[in-house]
PDB file of N, CA and C in Angstrom:
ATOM      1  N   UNK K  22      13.600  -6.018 -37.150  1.00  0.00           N
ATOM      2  CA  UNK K  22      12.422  -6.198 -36.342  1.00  0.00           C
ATOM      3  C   UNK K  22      12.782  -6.298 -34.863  1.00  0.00           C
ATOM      4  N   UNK K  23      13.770  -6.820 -34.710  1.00  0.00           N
ATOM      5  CA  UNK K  23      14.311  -7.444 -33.121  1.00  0.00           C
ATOM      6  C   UNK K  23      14.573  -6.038 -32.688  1.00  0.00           C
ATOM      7  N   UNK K  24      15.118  -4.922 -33.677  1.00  0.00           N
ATOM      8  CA  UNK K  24      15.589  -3.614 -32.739  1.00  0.00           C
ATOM      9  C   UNK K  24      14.731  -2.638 -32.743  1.00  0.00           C
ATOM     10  N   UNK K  25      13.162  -2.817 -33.593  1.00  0.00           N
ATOM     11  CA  UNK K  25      11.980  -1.951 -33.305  1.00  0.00           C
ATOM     12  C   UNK K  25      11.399  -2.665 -31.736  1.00  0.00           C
ATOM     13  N   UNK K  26      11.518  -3.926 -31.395  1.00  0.00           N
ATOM     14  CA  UNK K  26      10.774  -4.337 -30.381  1.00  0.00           C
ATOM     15  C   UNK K  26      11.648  -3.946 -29.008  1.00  0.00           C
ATOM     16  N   UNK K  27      13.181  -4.048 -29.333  1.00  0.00           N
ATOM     17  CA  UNK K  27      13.636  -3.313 -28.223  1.00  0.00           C
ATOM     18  C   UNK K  27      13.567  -2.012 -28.027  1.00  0.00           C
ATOM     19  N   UNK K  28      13.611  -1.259 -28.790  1.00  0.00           N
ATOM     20  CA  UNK K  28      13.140   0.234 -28.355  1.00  0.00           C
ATOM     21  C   UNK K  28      11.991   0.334 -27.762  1.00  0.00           C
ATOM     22  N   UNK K  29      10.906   0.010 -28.117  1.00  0.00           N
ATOM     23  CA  UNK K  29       9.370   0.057 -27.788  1.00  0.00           C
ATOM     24  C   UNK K  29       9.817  -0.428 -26.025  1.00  0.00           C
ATOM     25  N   UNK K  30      10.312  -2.129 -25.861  1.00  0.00           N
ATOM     26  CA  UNK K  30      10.175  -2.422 -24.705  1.00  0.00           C
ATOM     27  C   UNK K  30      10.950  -1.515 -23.677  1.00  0.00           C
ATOM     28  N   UNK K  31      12.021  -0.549 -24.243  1.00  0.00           N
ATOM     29  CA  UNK K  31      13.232   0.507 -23.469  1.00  0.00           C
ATOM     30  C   UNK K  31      11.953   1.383 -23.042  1.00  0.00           C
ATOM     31  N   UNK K  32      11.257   1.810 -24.213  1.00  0.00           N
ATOM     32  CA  UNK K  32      10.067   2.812 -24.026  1.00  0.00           C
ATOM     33  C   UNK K  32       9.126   2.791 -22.813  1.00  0.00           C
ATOM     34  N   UNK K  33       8.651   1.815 -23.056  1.00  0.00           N
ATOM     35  CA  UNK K  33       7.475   1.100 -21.924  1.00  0.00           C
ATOM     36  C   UNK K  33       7.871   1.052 -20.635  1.00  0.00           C
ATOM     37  N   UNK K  34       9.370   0.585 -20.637  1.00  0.00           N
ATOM     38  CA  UNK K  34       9.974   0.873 -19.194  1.00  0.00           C
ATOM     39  C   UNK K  34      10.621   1.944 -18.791  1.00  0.00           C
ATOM     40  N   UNK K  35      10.649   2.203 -19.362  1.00  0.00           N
ATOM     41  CA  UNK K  35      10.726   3.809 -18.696  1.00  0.00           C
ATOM     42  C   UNK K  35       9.764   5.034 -18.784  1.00  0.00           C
ATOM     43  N   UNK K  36       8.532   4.844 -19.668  1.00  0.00           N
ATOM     44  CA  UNK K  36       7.118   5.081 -18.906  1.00  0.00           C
ATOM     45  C   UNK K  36       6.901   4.570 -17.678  1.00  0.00           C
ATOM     46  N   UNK K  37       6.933   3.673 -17.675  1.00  0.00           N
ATOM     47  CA  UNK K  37       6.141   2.977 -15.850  1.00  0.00           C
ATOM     48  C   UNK K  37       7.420   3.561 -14.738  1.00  0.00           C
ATOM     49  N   UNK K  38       8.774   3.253 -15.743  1.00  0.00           N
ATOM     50  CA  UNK K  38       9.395   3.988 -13.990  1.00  0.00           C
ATOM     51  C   UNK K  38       9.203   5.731 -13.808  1.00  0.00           C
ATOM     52  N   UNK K  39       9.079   6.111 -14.994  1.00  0.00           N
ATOM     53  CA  UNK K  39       8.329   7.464 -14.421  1.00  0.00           C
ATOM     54  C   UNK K  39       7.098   7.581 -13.865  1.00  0.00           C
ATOM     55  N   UNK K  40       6.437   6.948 -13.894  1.00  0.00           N
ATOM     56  CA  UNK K  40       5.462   6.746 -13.357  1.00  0.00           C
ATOM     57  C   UNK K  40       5.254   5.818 -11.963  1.00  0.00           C
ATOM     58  N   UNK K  41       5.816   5.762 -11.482  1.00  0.00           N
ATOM     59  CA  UNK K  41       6.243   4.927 -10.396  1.00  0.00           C
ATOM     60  C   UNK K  41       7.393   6.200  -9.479  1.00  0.00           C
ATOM     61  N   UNK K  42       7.674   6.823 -10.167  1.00  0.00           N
ATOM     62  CA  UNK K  42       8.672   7.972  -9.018  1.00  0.00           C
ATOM     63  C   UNK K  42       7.594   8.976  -9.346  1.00  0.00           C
ATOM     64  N   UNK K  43       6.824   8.936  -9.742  1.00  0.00           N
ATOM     65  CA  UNK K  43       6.004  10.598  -9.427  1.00  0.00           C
ATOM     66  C   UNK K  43       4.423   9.905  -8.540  1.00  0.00           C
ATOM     67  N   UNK K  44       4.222   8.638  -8.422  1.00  0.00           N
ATOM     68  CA  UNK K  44       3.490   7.946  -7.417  1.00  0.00           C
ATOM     69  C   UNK K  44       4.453   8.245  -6.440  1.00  0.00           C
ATOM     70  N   UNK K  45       5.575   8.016  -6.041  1.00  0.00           N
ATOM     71  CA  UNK K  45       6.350   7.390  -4.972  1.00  0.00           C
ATOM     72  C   UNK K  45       6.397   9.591  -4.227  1.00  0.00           C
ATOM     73  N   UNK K  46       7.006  10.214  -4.902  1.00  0.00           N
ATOM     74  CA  UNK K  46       7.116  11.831  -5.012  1.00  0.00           C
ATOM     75  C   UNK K  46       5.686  12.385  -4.514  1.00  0.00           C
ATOM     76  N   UNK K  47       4.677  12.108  -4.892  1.00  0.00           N
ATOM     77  CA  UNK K  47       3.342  12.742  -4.502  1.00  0.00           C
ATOM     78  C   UNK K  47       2.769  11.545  -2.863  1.00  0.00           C
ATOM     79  N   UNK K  48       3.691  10.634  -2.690  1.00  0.00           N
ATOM     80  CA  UNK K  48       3.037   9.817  -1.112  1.00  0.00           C
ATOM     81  C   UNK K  48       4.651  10.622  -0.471  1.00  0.00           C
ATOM     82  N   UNK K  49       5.498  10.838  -0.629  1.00  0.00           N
ATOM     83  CA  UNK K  49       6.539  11.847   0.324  1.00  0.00           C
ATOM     84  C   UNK K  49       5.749  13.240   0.686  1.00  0.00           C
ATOM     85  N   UNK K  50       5.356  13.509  -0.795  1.00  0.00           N
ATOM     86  CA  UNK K  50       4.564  15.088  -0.586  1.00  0.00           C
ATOM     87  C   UNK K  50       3.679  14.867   0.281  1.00  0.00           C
ATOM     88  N   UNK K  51       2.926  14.423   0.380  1.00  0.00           N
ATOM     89  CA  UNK K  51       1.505  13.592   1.560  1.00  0.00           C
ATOM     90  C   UNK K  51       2.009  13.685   2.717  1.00  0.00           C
ATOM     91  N   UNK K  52       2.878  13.105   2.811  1.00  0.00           N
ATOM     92  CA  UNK K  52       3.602  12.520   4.267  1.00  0.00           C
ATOM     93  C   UNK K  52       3.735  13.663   4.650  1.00  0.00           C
ATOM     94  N   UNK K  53       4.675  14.905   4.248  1.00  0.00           N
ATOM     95  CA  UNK K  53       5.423  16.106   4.642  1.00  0.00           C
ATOM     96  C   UNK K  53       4.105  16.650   5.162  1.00  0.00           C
ATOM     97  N   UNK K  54       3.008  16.774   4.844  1.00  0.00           N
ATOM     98  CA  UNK K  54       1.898  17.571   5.373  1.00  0.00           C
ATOM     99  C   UNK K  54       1.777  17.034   6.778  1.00  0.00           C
ATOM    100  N   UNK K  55       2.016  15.670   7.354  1.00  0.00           N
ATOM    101  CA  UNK K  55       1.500  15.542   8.943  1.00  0.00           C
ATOM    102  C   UNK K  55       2.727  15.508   9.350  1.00  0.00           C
ATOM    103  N   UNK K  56       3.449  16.289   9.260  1.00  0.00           N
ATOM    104  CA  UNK K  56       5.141  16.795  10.167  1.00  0.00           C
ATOM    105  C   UNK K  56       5.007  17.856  11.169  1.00  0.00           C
ATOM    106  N   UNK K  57       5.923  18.314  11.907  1.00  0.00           N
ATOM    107  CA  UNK K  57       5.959  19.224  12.729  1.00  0.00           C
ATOM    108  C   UNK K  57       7.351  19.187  13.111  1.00  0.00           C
ATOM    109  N   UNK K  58       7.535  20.557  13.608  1.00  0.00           N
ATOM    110  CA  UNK K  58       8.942  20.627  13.882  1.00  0.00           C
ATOM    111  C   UNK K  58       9.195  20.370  15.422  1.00  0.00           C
ATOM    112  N   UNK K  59      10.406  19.531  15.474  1.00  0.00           N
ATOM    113  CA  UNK K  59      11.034  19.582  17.007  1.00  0.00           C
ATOM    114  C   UNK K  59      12.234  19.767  17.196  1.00  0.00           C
ATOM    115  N   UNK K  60      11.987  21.368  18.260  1.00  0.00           N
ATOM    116  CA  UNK K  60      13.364  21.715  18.861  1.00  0.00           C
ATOM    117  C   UNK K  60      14.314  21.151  19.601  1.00  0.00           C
ATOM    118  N   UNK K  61      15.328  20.901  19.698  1.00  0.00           N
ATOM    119  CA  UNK K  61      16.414  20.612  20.729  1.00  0.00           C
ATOM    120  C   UNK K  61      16.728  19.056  20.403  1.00  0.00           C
ATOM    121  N   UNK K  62      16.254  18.508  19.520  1.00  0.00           N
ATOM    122  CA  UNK K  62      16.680  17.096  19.617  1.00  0.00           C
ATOM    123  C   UNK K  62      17.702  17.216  18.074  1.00  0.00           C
ATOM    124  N   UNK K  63      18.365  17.852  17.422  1.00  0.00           N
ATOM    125  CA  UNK K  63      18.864  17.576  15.843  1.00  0.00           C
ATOM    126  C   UNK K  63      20.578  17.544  16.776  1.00  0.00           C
ATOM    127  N   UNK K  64      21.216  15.988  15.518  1.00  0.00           N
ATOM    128  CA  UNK K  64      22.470  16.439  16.189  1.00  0.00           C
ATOM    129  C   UNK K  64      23.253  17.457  15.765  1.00  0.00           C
ATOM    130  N   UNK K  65      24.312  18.316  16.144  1.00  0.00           N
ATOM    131  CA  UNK K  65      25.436  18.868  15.328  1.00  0.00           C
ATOM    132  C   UNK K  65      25.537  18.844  13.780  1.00  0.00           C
ATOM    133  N   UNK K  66      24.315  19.511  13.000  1.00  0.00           N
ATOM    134  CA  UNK K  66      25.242  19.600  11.379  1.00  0.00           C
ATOM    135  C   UNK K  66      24.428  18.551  10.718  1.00  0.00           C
ATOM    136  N   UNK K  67      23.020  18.400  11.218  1.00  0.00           N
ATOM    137  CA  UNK K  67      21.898  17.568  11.075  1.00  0.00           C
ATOM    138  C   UNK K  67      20.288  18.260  11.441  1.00  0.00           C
ATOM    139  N   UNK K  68      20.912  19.790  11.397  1.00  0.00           N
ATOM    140  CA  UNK K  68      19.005  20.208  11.685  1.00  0.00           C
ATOM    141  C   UNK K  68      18.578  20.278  10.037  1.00  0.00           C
ATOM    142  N   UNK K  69      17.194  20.810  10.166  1.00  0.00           N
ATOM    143  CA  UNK K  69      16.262  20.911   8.883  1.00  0.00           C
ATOM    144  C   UNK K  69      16.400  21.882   8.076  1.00  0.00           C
ATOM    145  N   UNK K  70      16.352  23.320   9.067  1.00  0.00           N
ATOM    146  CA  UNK K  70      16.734  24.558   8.693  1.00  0.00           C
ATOM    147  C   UNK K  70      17.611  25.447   9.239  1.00  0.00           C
ATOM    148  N   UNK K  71      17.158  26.980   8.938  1.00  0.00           N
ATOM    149  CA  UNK K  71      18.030  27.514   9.496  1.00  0.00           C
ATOM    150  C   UNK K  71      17.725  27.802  11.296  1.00  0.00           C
ATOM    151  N   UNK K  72      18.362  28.086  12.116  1.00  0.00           N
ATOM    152  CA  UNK K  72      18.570  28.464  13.149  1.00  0.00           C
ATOM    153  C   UNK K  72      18.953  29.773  13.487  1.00  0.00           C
ATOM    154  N   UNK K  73      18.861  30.216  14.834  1.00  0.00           N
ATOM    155  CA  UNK K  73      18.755  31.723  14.840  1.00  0.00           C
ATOM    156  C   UNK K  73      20.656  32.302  14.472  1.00  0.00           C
ATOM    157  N   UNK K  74      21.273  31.859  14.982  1.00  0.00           N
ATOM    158  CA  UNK K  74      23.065  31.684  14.604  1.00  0.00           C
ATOM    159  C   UNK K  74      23.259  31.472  13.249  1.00  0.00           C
ATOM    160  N   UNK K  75      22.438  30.956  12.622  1.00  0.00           N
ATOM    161  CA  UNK K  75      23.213  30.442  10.625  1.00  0.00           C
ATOM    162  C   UNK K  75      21.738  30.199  10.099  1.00  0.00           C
ATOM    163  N   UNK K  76      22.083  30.450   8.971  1.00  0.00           N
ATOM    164  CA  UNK K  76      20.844  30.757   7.938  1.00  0.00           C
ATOM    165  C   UNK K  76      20.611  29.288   6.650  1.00  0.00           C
ATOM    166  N   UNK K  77      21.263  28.028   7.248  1.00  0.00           N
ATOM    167  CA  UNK K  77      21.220  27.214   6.379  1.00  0.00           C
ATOM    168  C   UNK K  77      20.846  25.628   6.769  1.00  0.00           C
ATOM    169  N   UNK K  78      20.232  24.709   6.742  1.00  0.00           N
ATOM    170  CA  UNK K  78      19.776  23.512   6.839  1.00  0.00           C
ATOM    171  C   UNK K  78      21.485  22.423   7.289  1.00  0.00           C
ATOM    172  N   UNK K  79      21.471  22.286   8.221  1.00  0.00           N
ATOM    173  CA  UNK K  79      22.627  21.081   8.245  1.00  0.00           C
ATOM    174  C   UNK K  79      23.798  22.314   9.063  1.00  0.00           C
ATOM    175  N   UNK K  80      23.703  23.162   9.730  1.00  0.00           N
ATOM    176  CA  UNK K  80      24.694  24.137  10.025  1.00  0.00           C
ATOM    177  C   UNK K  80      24.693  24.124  11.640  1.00  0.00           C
ATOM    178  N   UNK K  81      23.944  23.182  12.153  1.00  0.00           N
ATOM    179  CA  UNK K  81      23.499  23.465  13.901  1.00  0.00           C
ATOM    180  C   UNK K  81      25.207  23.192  14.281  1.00  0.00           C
ATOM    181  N   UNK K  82      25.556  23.858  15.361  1.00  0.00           N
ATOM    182  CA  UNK K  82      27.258  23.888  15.623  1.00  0.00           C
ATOM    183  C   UNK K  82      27.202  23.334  16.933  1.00  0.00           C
ATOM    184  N   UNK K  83      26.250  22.397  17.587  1.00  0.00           N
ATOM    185  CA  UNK K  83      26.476  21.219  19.067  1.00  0.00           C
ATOM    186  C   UNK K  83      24.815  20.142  18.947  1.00  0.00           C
ATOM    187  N   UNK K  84      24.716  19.448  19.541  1.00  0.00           N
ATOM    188  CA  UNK K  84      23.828  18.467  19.439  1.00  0.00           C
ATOM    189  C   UNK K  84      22.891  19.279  20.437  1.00  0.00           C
ATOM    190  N   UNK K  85      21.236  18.820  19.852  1.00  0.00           N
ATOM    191  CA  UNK K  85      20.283  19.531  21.111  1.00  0.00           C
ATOM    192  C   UNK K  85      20.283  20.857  21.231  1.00  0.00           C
ATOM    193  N   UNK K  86      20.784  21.701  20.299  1.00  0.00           N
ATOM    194  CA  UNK K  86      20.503  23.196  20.235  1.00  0.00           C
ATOM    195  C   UNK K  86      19.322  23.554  20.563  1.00  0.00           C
ATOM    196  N   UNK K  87      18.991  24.116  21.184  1.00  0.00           N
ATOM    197  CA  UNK K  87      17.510  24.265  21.313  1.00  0.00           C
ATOM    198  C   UNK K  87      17.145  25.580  19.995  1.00  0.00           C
ATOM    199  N   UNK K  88      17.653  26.123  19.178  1.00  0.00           N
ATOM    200  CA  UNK K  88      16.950  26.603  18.381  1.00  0.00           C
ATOM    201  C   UNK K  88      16.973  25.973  16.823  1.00  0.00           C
ATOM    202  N   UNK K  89      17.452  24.291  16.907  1.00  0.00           N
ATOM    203  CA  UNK K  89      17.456  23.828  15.752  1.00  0.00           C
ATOM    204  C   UNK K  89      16.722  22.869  15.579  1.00  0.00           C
ATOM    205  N   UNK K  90      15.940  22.259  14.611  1.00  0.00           N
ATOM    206  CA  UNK K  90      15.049  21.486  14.491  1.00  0.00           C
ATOM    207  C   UNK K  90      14.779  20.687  13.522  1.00  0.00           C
ATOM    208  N   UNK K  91      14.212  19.752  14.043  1.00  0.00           N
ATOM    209  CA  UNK K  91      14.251  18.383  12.639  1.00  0.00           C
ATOM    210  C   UNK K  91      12.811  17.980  12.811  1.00  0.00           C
ATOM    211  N   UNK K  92      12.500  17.775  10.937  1.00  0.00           N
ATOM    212  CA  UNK K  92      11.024  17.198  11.152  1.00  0.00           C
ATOM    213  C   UNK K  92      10.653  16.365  11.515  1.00  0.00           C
ATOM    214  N   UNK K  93       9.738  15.759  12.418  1.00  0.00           N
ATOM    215  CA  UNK K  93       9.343  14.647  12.541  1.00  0.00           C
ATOM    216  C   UNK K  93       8.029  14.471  12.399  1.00  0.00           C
ATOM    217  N   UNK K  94       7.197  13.044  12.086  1.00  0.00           N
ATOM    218  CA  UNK K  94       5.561  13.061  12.370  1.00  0.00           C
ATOM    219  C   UNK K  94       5.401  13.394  13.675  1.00  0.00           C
ATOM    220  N   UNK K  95       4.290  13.870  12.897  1.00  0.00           N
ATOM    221  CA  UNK K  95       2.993  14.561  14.017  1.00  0.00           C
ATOM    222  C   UNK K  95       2.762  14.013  15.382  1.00  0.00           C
ATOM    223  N   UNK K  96       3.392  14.395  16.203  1.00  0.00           N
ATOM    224  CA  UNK K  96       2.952  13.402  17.362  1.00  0.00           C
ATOM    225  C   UNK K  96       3.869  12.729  18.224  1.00  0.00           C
ATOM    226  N   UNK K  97       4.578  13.132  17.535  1.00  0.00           N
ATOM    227  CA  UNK K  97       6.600  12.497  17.541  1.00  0.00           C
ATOM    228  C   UNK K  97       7.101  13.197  18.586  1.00  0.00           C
ATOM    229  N   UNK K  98       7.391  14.327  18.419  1.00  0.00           N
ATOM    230  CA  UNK K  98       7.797  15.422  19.395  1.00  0.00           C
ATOM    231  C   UNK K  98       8.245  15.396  20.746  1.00  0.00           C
ATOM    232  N   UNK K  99       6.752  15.163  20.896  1.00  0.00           N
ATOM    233  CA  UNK K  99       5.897  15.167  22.540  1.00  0.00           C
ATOM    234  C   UNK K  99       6.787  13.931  22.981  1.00  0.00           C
ATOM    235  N   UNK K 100       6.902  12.994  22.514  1.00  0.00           N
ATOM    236  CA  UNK K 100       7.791  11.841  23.108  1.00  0.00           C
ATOM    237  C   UNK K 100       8.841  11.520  22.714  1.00  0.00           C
ATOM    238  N   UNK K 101       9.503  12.505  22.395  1.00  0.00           N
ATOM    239  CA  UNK K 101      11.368  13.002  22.564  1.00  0.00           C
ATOM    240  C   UNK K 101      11.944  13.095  24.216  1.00  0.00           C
ATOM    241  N   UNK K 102      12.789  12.985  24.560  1.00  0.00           N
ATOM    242  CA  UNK K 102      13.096  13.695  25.865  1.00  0.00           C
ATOM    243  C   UNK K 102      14.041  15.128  24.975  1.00  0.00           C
ATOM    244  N   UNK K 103      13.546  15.942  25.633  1.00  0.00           N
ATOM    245  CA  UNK K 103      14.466  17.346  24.895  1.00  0.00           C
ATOM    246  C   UNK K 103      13.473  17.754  24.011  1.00  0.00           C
ATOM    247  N   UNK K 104      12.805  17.368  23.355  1.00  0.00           N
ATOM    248  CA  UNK K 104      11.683  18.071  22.059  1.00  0.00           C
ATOM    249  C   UNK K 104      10.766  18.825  22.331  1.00  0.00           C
ATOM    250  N   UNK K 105      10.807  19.873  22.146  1.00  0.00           N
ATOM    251  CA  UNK K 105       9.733  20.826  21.584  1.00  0.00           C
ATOM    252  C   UNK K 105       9.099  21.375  20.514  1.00  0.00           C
ATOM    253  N   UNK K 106       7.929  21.592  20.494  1.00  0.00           N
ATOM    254  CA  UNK K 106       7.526  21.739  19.603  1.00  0.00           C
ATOM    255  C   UNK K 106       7.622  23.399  18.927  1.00  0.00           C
ATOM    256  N   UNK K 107       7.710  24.177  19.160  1.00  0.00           N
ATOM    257  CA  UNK K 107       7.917  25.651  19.385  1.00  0.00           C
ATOM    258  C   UNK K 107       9.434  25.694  20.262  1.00  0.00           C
ATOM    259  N   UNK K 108       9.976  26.629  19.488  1.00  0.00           N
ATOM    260  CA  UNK K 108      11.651  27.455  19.735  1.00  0.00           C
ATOM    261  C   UNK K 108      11.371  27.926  20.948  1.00  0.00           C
ATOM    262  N   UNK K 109      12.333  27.558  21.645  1.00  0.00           N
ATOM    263  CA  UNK K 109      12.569  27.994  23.400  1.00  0.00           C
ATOM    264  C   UNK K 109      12.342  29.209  23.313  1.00  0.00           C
ATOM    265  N   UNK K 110      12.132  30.018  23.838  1.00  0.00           N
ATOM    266  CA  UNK K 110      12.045  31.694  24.119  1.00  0.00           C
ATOM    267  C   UNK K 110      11.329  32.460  23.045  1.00  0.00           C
ATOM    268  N   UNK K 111      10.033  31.586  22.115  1.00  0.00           N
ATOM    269  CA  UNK K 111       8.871  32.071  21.682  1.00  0.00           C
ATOM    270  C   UNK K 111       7.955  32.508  22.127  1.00  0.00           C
TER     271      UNK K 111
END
């Protein structure tokens, strides 16, 4: 009896923690919608994506590239020193 009630209680908890990372997964997904990208502020080997030089996330090769970019909220940008919102020479 003692090892039907522990399975059940193994069960139950790990229903709710799945359920608790796909709450937690769908408020990240949320969030990502009021982002925007800003140029020139990612350091060295810390942008988001690719850049016009390399085609891969984390590849920027000096700090403040101006064609590499990291997400930030909405609104963020504008009060960077160095940030833009749009790639220099768009």
């Amino acid at each position: 009896m003692k090892n039907s009630n522990t399975i059940i209680t193994s069960a139950v908890a790990s229903l709710l923690a799945l359920a608790a990372i796909g709450a937690q997964s769908t408020a990240v997904a949320a969030d990502k919608m009021d982002m925007e990208k800003c140029y020139g502020v990612a350091k060295a080997g810390k942008n988001d994506c690719k850049t016009l030089s390399n085609a891969c996330a984390g590849h920027s090769t000096s700090d403040g590239q101006k064609d590499a970019f990291i997400a930030v909220p909405a609104g963020t940008c504008e009060r960077i020193v160095g940030g833009q919102t749009q790639m220099p020479g768009m």
